[in-house]
mmCIF file of C-alpha atoms and ligand atoms in Angstrom:
data_model
loop_
_atom_site.group_PDB
_atom_site.id
_atom_site.type_symbol
_atom_site.label_atom_id
_atom_site.label_comp_id
_atom_site.label_asym_id
_atom_site.label_seq_id
_atom_site.Cartn_x
_atom_site.Cartn_y
_atom_site.Cartn_z
ATOM 1 C CA MET A 864 39.623 55.398 136.939
ATOM 2 C CA PHE A 865 38.009 58.270 138.792
ATOM 3 C CA SER A 866 41.294 59.924 139.633
ATOM 4 C CA PHE A 867 42.282 59.641 135.968
ATOM 5 C CA ILE A 868 39.421 61.801 134.744
ATOM 6 C CA LYS A 869 40.142 64.106 137.655
ATOM 7 C CA LYS A 870 43.672 64.493 136.306
ATOM 8 C CA GLY A 871 42.246 65.506 132.959
ATOM 9 C CA LEU A 872 39.980 68.050 134.565
ATOM 10 C CA GLU A 873 42.414 69.287 137.197
ATOM 11 C CA LYS A 874 42.789 72.784 135.792
ATOM 12 C CA THR A 875 39.086 73.137 135.078
ATOM 13 C CA LEU A 876 38.330 72.104 138.650
ATOM 14 C CA GLY A 877 40.934 74.610 139.852
ATOM 15 C CA SER A 878 39.241 77.428 138.006
ATOM 16 C CA ILE A 879 35.895 76.439 139.530
ATOM 17 C CA LYS A 880 37.501 76.612 142.961
ATOM 18 C CA ASP A 881 38.736 80.137 142.253
ATOM 19 C CA ILE A 882 35.165 81.260 141.683
ATOM 20 C CA LEU A 883 33.644 79.076 144.376
ATOM 21 C CA PRO A 884 36.108 78.418 147.239
ATOM 22 C CA GLU A 885 33.476 76.593 149.329
ATOM 23 C CA ARG A 886 31.160 73.999 147.872
ATOM 24 C CA VAL A 887 27.453 74.701 148.201
ATOM 25 C CA GLU A 888 24.196 72.827 148.595
ATOM 26 C CA LYS A 889 22.438 74.997 146.022
ATOM 27 C CA ILE A 890 24.138 77.262 143.537
ATOM 28 C CA ASP A 891 23.211 80.811 142.704
ATOM 29 C CA LYS A 892 22.349 81.002 139.013
ATOM 30 C CA THR A 893 24.655 83.939 138.264
ATOM 31 C CA LEU A 894 27.544 82.139 139.915
ATOM 32 C CA LEU A 895 26.758 78.968 137.992
ATOM 33 C CA GLU A 896 26.800 80.964 134.769
ATOM 34 C CA GLU A 897 30.238 82.309 135.642
ATOM 35 C CA ILE A 898 31.551 78.806 136.416
ATOM 36 C CA LEU A 899 30.239 77.346 133.166
ATOM 37 C CA ILE A 900 31.766 80.161 131.119
ATOM 38 C CA GLU A 901 35.111 79.808 132.941
ATOM 39 C CA SER A 902 35.105 76.082 132.069
ATOM 40 C CA ASP A 903 35.016 77.081 128.405
ATOM 41 C CA ILE A 904 31.523 75.885 127.696
ATOM 42 C CA PRO A 905 30.551 77.972 124.656
ATOM 43 C CA TYR A 906 28.507 81.028 125.630
ATOM 44 C CA GLU A 907 25.372 80.079 123.652
ATOM 45 C CA LEU A 908 25.452 76.712 125.345
ATOM 46 C CA VAL A 909 25.737 78.270 128.786
ATOM 47 C CA GLU A 910 22.647 80.337 127.994
ATOM 48 C CA GLU A 911 20.875 77.212 126.789
ATOM 49 C CA ILE A 912 21.809 75.298 129.958
ATOM 50 C CA LEU A 913 20.487 78.140 132.130
ATOM 51 C CA TYR A 914 17.292 78.252 130.103
ATOM 52 C CA TYR A 915 16.561 74.583 130.811
ATOM 53 C CA LEU A 916 17.133 74.965 134.552
ATOM 54 C CA PRO A 917 14.237 75.689 136.921
ATOM 55 C CA PRO A 918 13.321 79.400 137.124
ATOM 56 C CA ALA A 919 14.492 79.632 140.757
ATOM 57 C CA SER A 920 17.509 81.794 141.585
ATOM 58 C CA SER A 921 19.346 78.957 143.340
ATOM 59 C CA ILE A 922 19.616 75.530 141.784
ATOM 60 C CA ALA A 923 20.061 72.015 143.166
ATOM 61 C CA ARG A 924 22.632 69.500 141.936
ATOM 62 C CA ALA A 925 20.063 67.122 140.448
ATOM 63 C CA ASP A 926 18.673 69.855 138.201
ATOM 64 C CA VAL A 927 22.084 70.855 136.873
ATOM 65 C CA ARG A 928 22.983 67.204 136.382
ATOM 66 C CA ARG A 929 19.866 66.469 134.358
ATOM 67 C CA VAL A 930 20.573 69.353 131.965
ATOM 68 C CA LEU A 931 24.326 68.724 131.598
ATOM 69 C CA LYS A 932 23.824 65.007 130.997
ATOM 70 C CA ALA A 933 21.551 65.719 128.056
ATOM 71 C CA TYR A 934 24.551 66.876 126.004
ATOM 72 C CA PHE A 935 26.096 63.427 125.835
ATOM 73 C CA THR A 936 23.439 61.179 124.396
ATOM 74 C CA TYR A 937 25.212 59.935 121.292
ATOM 75 C CA PRO A 938 25.594 56.190 120.987
ATOM 76 C CA MET A 939 29.011 54.611 120.895
ATOM 77 C CA PRO A 940 29.821 52.801 117.650
ATOM 78 C CA GLU A 941 30.617 49.287 118.814
ATOM 79 C CA ARG A 942 33.190 46.949 117.447
ATOM 80 C CA SER A 943 31.432 43.884 116.144
ATOM 81 C CA SER A 944 33.393 40.680 116.486
ATOM 82 C CA GLU A 945 32.880 39.541 112.894
ATOM 83 C CA GLN A 946 34.943 42.429 111.602
ATOM 84 C CA THR A 947 38.519 41.211 111.600
ATOM 85 C CA PRO A 948 40.659 43.100 111.217
ATOM 86 C CA PHE A 949 38.720 46.003 112.686
ATOM 87 C CA VAL A 950 40.072 49.011 110.822
ATOM 88 C CA GLU A 951 40.277 52.462 112.382
ATOM 89 C CA LEU A 952 41.248 55.557 110.421
ATOM 90 C CA VAL A 953 42.614 58.393 112.531
ATOM 91 C CA ILE A 954 42.317 61.953 111.267
ATOM 92 C CA GLY A 955 42.815 65.488 112.563
ATOM 93 C CA VAL A 956 44.968 68.587 112.078
ATOM 94 C CA ASN A 957 48.743 68.588 112.607
ATOM 95 C CA GLY A 958 49.727 68.524 116.226
ATOM 96 C CA ALA A 959 46.305 67.436 117.486
ATOM 97 C CA GLY A 960 47.831 64.250 118.840
ATOM 98 C CA LYS A 961 46.976 61.648 116.184
ATOM 99 C CA THR A 962 50.214 59.696 116.237
ATOM 100 C CA THR A 963 50.486 59.703 120.030
ATOM 101 C CA THR A 964 46.856 58.643 120.405
ATOM 102 C CA ILE A 965 47.353 55.801 117.913
ATOM 103 C CA ALA A 966 50.207 54.527 120.090
ATOM 104 C CA LYS A 967 47.993 54.746 123.184
ATOM 105 C CA LEU A 968 45.156 52.902 121.431
ATOM 106 C CA ALA A 969 47.527 50.203 120.202
ATOM 107 C CA HIS A 970 48.856 49.817 123.733
ATOM 108 C CA ASN A 971 45.282 49.482 125.088
ATOM 109 C CA TYR A 972 44.325 46.879 122.507
ATOM 110 C CA LYS A 973 47.466 44.887 123.214
ATOM 111 C CA LYS A 974 46.673 44.932 126.913
ATOM 112 C CA ALA A 975 43.277 43.478 125.947
ATOM 113 C CA SER A 976 45.131 40.636 124.175
ATOM 114 C CA GLN A 977 44.396 41.878 120.671
ATOM 115 C CA SER A 978 46.976 41.946 117.908
ATOM 116 C CA VAL A 979 47.556 45.308 116.231
ATOM 117 C CA LEU A 980 49.078 46.505 112.972
ATOM 118 C CA LEU A 981 49.698 50.211 112.357
ATOM 119 C CA GLY A 982 49.684 51.898 108.958
ATOM 120 C CA ALA A 983 51.882 54.995 108.545
ATOM 121 C CA ALA A 984 49.736 56.766 105.965
ATOM 122 C CA ASP A 985 50.942 60.217 106.964
ATOM 123 C CA THR A 986 53.548 60.138 104.226
ATOM 124 C CA PHE A 987 53.672 63.926 103.901
ATOM 125 C CA ARG A 988 56.503 64.382 106.396
ATOM 126 C CA ALA A 989 59.380 61.948 106.959
ATOM 127 C CA ALA A 990 59.334 62.792 110.669
ATOM 128 C CA ALA A 991 55.735 61.582 110.918
ATOM 129 C CA ILE A 992 56.697 58.126 109.652
ATOM 130 C CA GLU A 993 59.686 57.963 112.007
ATOM 131 C CA GLN A 994 57.531 59.010 114.953
ATOM 132 C CA LEU A 995 54.994 56.236 114.360
ATOM 133 C CA LYS A 996 57.793 53.707 113.818
ATOM 134 C CA SER A 997 59.360 54.587 117.121
ATOM 135 C CA TRP A 998 56.000 54.306 118.898
ATOM 136 C CA ALA A 999 55.338 50.931 117.246
ATOM 137 C CA GLU A 1000 58.613 49.725 118.694
ATOM 138 C CA ARG A 1001 57.857 51.136 122.130
ATOM 139 C CA VAL A 1002 54.400 49.563 122.422
ATOM 140 C CA ASP A 1003 55.603 46.471 120.547
ATOM 141 C CA VAL A 1004 53.196 46.275 117.609
ATOM 142 C CA GLY A 1005 53.749 45.829 113.877
ATOM 143 C CA ILE A 1006 53.781 48.683 111.381
ATOM 144 C CA VAL A 1007 53.540 49.079 107.614
ATOM 145 C CA TYR A 1008 55.259 52.130 106.140
ATOM 146 C CA THR A 1009 56.840 53.512 102.976
ATOM 147 C CA ALA A 1010 59.160 56.346 102.094
ATOM 148 C CA GLN A 1011 58.045 59.953 102.444
ATOM 149 C CA GLY A 1012 55.946 61.196 99.541
ATOM 150 C CA HIS A 1013 54.539 57.804 98.592
ATOM 151 C CA ASP A 1014 50.820 57.302 98.119
ATOM 152 C CA PRO A 1015 49.168 57.088 101.545
ATOM 153 C CA SER A 1016 46.289 55.046 100.085
ATOM 154 C CA ALA A 1017 48.764 52.374 99.060
ATOM 155 C CA VAL A 1018 50.049 52.227 102.636
ATOM 156 C CA ALA A 1019 46.473 51.830 103.903
ATOM 157 C CA TYR A 1020 45.841 49.073 101.359
ATOM 158 C CA ASP A 1021 49.039 47.211 102.225
ATOM 159 C CA THR A 1022 48.395 47.490 105.958
ATOM 160 C CA ILE A 1023 44.908 46.013 105.684
ATOM 161 C CA SER A 1024 46.016 43.273 103.255
ATOM 162 C CA SER A 1025 48.856 42.304 105.523
ATOM 163 C CA ALA A 1026 46.558 42.283 108.570
ATOM 164 C CA ILE A 1027 44.112 39.996 106.746
ATOM 165 C CA ALA A 1028 46.920 37.607 105.777
ATOM 166 C CA LYS A 1029 48.292 37.536 109.322
ATOM 167 C CA LYS A 1030 44.841 37.408 110.976
ATOM 168 C CA ILE A 1031 45.530 40.565 112.965
ATOM 169 C CA ASP A 1032 42.643 41.829 115.133
ATOM 170 C CA ARG A 1033 43.117 45.561 114.761
ATOM 171 C CA VAL A 1034 44.425 47.989 112.161
ATOM 172 C CA ILE A 1035 44.991 51.656 112.982
ATOM 173 C CA ILE A 1036 45.879 54.002 110.147
ATOM 174 C CA ASP A 1037 47.608 57.344 110.719
ATOM 175 C CA THR A 1038 46.960 60.184 108.261
ATOM 176 C CA ALA A 1039 48.384 63.593 107.398
ATOM 177 C CA GLY A 1040 46.747 66.578 109.068
ATOM 178 C CA ARG A 1041 47.800 69.080 106.487
ATOM 179 C CA LEU A 1042 48.766 69.004 102.815
ATOM 180 C CA HIS A 1043 49.516 71.813 100.378
ATOM 181 C CA ASN A 1044 45.893 72.857 100.657
ATOM 182 C CA GLN A 1045 42.535 71.859 102.050
ATOM 183 C CA VAL A 1046 41.203 70.467 98.752
ATOM 184 C CA ASN A 1047 44.205 68.143 98.478
ATOM 185 C CA LEU A 1048 43.636 66.949 102.010
ATOM 186 C CA ALA A 1049 39.943 66.271 101.391
ATOM 187 C CA ASN A 1050 40.707 64.364 98.193
ATOM 188 C CA GLU A 1051 43.433 62.346 99.820
ATOM 189 C CA LEU A 1052 41.289 61.359 102.802
ATOM 190 C CA LYS A 1053 38.406 60.397 100.530
ATOM 191 C CA LYS A 1054 40.752 58.274 98.467
ATOM 192 C CA ILE A 1055 42.141 56.538 101.557
ATOM 193 C CA VAL A 1056 38.585 55.697 102.648
ATOM 194 C CA ARG A 1057 37.787 54.288 99.179
ATOM 195 C CA ILE A 1058 40.936 52.197 99.074
ATOM 196 C CA CYS A 1059 40.383 50.836 102.589
ATOM 197 C CA ASP A 1060 37.001 49.575 101.412
ATOM 198 C CA LYS A 1061 38.694 47.969 98.415
ATOM 199 C CA ALA A 1062 41.147 46.158 100.652
ATOM 200 C CA LEU A 1063 38.375 45.020 102.973
ATOM 201 C CA LEU A 1064 34.697 45.599 102.315
ATOM 202 C CA GLY A 1065 33.264 47.931 104.954
ATOM 203 C CA ALA A 1066 36.642 49.308 106.082
ATOM 204 C CA PRO A 1067 37.436 51.674 107.670
ATOM 205 C CA HIS A 1068 35.000 50.533 110.347
ATOM 206 C CA ARG A 1069 35.534 53.599 112.439
ATOM 207 C CA LYS A 1070 36.788 57.053 111.438
ATOM 208 C CA ILE A 1071 38.112 58.738 114.550
ATOM 209 C CA LEU A 1072 38.729 62.465 114.745
ATOM 210 C CA ILE A 1073 41.441 63.659 117.119
ATOM 211 C CA LEU A 1074 40.852 67.106 118.608
ATOM 212 C CA ASP A 1075 43.247 69.140 120.715
ATOM 213 C CA GLY A 1076 41.395 69.971 123.945
ATOM 214 C CA THR A 1077 43.516 73.066 124.554
ATOM 215 C CA GLN A 1078 41.951 74.696 121.524
ATOM 216 C CA GLY A 1079 38.618 74.803 123.266
ATOM 217 C CA THR A 1080 35.687 75.710 121.110
ATOM 218 C CA SER A 1081 37.792 76.568 118.052
ATOM 219 C CA ALA A 1082 38.292 72.821 117.590
ATOM 220 C CA ILE A 1083 34.625 72.657 116.620
ATOM 221 C CA ASN A 1084 35.235 74.339 113.266
ATOM 222 C CA GLN A 1085 38.029 71.908 112.426
ATOM 223 C CA ALA A 1086 35.791 69.044 113.395
ATOM 224 C CA LYS A 1087 32.997 70.258 111.139
ATOM 225 C CA ALA A 1088 35.393 70.551 108.206
ATOM 226 C CA PHE A 1089 36.596 66.952 108.627
ATOM 227 C CA HIS A 1090 33.061 65.750 109.172
ATOM 228 C CA GLU A 1091 32.036 67.286 105.848
ATOM 229 C CA MET A 1092 35.007 65.721 104.067
ATOM 230 C CA ILE A 1093 34.582 62.070 105.007
ATOM 231 C CA GLY A 1094 32.112 61.770 107.880
ATOM 232 C CA ILE A 1095 33.360 61.061 111.394
ATOM 233 C CA ASP A 1096 32.144 58.238 113.653
ATOM 234 C CA ALA A 1097 33.706 59.212 116.949
ATOM 235 C CA ILE A 1098 36.006 61.710 118.642
ATOM 236 C CA ILE A 1099 39.004 61.575 120.933
ATOM 237 C CA ILE A 1100 39.964 64.767 122.781
ATOM 238 C CA THR A 1101 43.645 65.125 123.668
ATOM 239 C CA LYS A 1102 45.667 67.289 126.073
ATOM 240 C CA LEU A 1103 42.961 67.703 128.666
ATOM 241 C CA ASP A 1104 45.768 67.546 131.235
ATOM 242 C CA GLY A 1105 47.095 70.889 130.069
ATOM 243 C CA THR A 1106 43.938 72.955 129.976
ATOM 244 C CA ALA A 1107 41.205 74.595 131.993
ATOM 245 C CA LYS A 1108 38.933 74.100 129.012
ATOM 246 C CA GLY A 1109 37.329 70.865 130.154
ATOM 247 C CA GLY A 1110 33.918 72.342 129.473
ATOM 248 C CA SER A 1111 34.618 72.498 125.753
ATOM 249 C CA LEU A 1112 33.587 68.855 125.548
ATOM 250 C CA PHE A 1113 29.976 69.949 125.892
ATOM 251 C CA GLY A 1114 30.297 72.189 122.867
ATOM 252 C CA ILE A 1115 32.041 69.559 120.787
ATOM 253 C CA ALA A 1116 29.561 66.804 121.634
ATOM 254 C CA LYS A 1117 26.629 69.075 120.914
ATOM 255 C CA ALA A 1118 27.980 70.613 117.686
ATOM 256 C CA LEU A 1119 28.929 67.290 116.120
ATOM 257 C CA GLU A 1120 26.393 64.963 117.709
ATOM 258 C CA LEU A 1121 29.135 62.368 117.957
ATOM 259 C CA PRO A 1122 30.327 60.231 120.856
ATOM 260 C CA ILE A 1123 33.591 61.014 122.622
ATOM 261 C CA LEU A 1124 35.470 57.714 122.919
ATOM 262 C CA TYR A 1125 38.481 58.674 124.995
ATOM 263 C CA VAL A 1126 40.279 61.660 126.428
ATOM 264 C CA GLY A 1127 44.054 62.075 126.406
ATOM 265 C CA VAL A 1128 45.623 63.292 129.652
ATOM 266 C CA GLY A 1129 49.351 63.119 128.973
ATOM 267 C CA GLU A 1130 52.095 62.104 126.565
ATOM 268 C CA GLY A 1131 52.650 58.550 127.824
ATOM 269 C CA LYS A 1132 51.171 55.348 126.447
ATOM 270 C CA ASP A 1133 48.877 54.922 129.457
ATOM 271 C CA ASP A 1134 47.482 58.455 129.303
ATOM 272 C CA LEU A 1135 44.278 57.618 127.445
ATOM 273 C CA ILE A 1136 41.059 57.302 129.433
ATOM 274 C CA PRO A 1137 37.771 55.871 128.164
ATOM 275 C CA PHE A 1138 35.364 58.781 128.268
ATOM 276 C CA ASN A 1139 32.402 58.293 130.537
ATOM 277 C CA SER A 1140 29.971 61.203 130.418
ATOM 278 C CA ASP A 1141 28.377 60.376 133.802
ATOM 279 C CA GLU A 1142 31.753 60.453 135.464
ATOM 280 C CA TYR A 1143 32.690 63.639 133.631
ATOM 281 C CA VAL A 1144 29.534 65.515 134.617
ATOM 282 C CA ASP A 1145 29.708 64.243 138.208
ATOM 283 C CA THR A 1146 33.344 65.280 138.555
ATOM 284 C CA ILE A 1147 32.408 68.841 137.620
ATOM 285 C CA LEU A 1148 29.349 68.792 139.900
ATOM 286 C CA ASP A 1149 31.460 67.486 142.799
ATOM 287 C CA ALA A 1150 33.534 70.653 142.561
ATOM 288 C CA ILE A 1151 30.401 72.794 142.919
ATOM 289 C CA PHE A 1152 28.088 70.934 145.291
ATOM 290 C CA THR A 1153 28.551 69.514 148.768
ATOM 291 C CA PRO A 1154 28.132 65.721 148.888
ATOM 292 C CA ASN A 1155 24.546 64.471 148.890
ATOM 293 C CA HIS A 1156 23.123 63.332 152.187
ATOM 294 C CA GLY A 1157 20.693 60.534 151.421
HETATM 295 P P1 GDP B 631 49.815 64.680 115.277
HETATM 296 O O1 GDP B 631 50.518 65.717 114.478
HETATM 297 O O2 GDP B 631 48.323 64.877 115.217
HETATM 298 O O3 GDP B 631 50.194 63.280 114.916
HETATM 299 O O4 GDP B 631 50.202 64.924 116.809
HETATM 300 P P2 GDP B 631 51.288 64.160 117.706
HETATM 301 O O5 GDP B 631 50.779 62.829 118.107
HETATM 302 O O6 GDP B 631 52.603 64.217 117.051
HETATM 303 O O7 GDP B 631 51.257 65.070 119.029
HETATM 304 C C1 GDP B 631 51.653 66.416 119.023
HETATM 305 C C2 GDP B 631 52.195 66.763 120.410
HETATM 306 O O8 GDP B 631 51.154 66.688 121.370
HETATM 307 C C3 GDP B 631 53.259 65.772 120.891
HETATM 308 O O9 GDP B 631 54.278 66.501 121.541
HETATM 309 C C4 GDP B 631 52.526 64.879 121.877
HETATM 310 O O10 GDP B 631 53.374 64.326 122.852
HETATM 311 C C5 GDP B 631 51.530 65.847 122.460
HETATM 312 N N1 GDP B 631 50.319 65.171 122.989
HETATM 313 C C6 GDP B 631 49.497 64.309 122.361
HETATM 314 N N2 GDP B 631 48.477 63.930 123.176
HETATM 315 C C7 GDP B 631 48.667 64.562 124.363
HETATM 316 C C8 GDP B 631 47.947 64.595 125.616
HETATM 317 O O11 GDP B 631 46.896 63.967 125.831
HETATM 318 N N3 GDP B 631 48.467 65.398 126.594
HETATM 319 C C9 GDP B 631 49.610 66.130 126.414
HETATM 320 N N4 GDP B 631 50.036 66.894 127.417
HETATM 321 N N5 GDP B 631 50.292 66.137 125.248
HETATM 322 C C10 GDP B 631 49.839 65.355 124.235
HETATM 323 MG MG1 MG B 632 51.435 62.574 113.414
#
């Protein structure tokens, strides 16, 4: 597991090494500032982190750890066993990685012996439906879909109804990331949420926002827009394998006050890692500080 998160942070760790070739016992504050900025932690946040550190000019690992950890204190929405099927609605802009992440989630759930049904409610583009169909085949789960242009809410409704009838454990619904305009998108997503609740009271149980990690802090504005539209419960950050912007997670967690469930570190079905903030912070600190003795 550890090497997995390392893979996701490889480039970020590389950029730390460029600034700090040798690990240190205590870090000079100016150097620490440079490292945090290079990791794409938003500038205001870097200033805030420095403010909460002791006033000394060189800082110990434990002090940095305490401050960095404070950015990930948002509770994880848990799946409760009574909710069957447990319905997840996946949203985010085009290209963020929604469809791929849905396949990875479905694969994970299957590995945990849960049955899964996908709903192809991104009916805006024919290619989107085909893409989810081909993933459903690859990870061997069921899928409900219609022709392009059909009402995505109807797809959501049919998926949930079918899952109830077949006693399926998990439903994951894909959505469009872009329509003719933002108002259309907001209305459509709101309608999907309403119709899910009609199909099964309380559904969707979790609204998951997918954010492209390579976009760094600019993903925060997208996230806020979606949050205002329908309210988000949790986040998944994709493409951390391709970026030195690992530090952007601090900004996203802080701006949205939402838990990060997983991070995506590749295009394959196994490239989804449960996000553990302790592990994440420690991986970054390990690149800066020499190992603790005692
Ligand atoms: P959607 O438009 O939000 O549904 O995005 P897609 O799932 O179609 O993904 C867009 C592109 O990003 C595809 O080429 C994916 O293979 C790629 N992608 C998704 N997640 C990851 C990831 O974690 N790492 C990498 N390197 N690529 C990813
Ligand atoms: Mg898609």
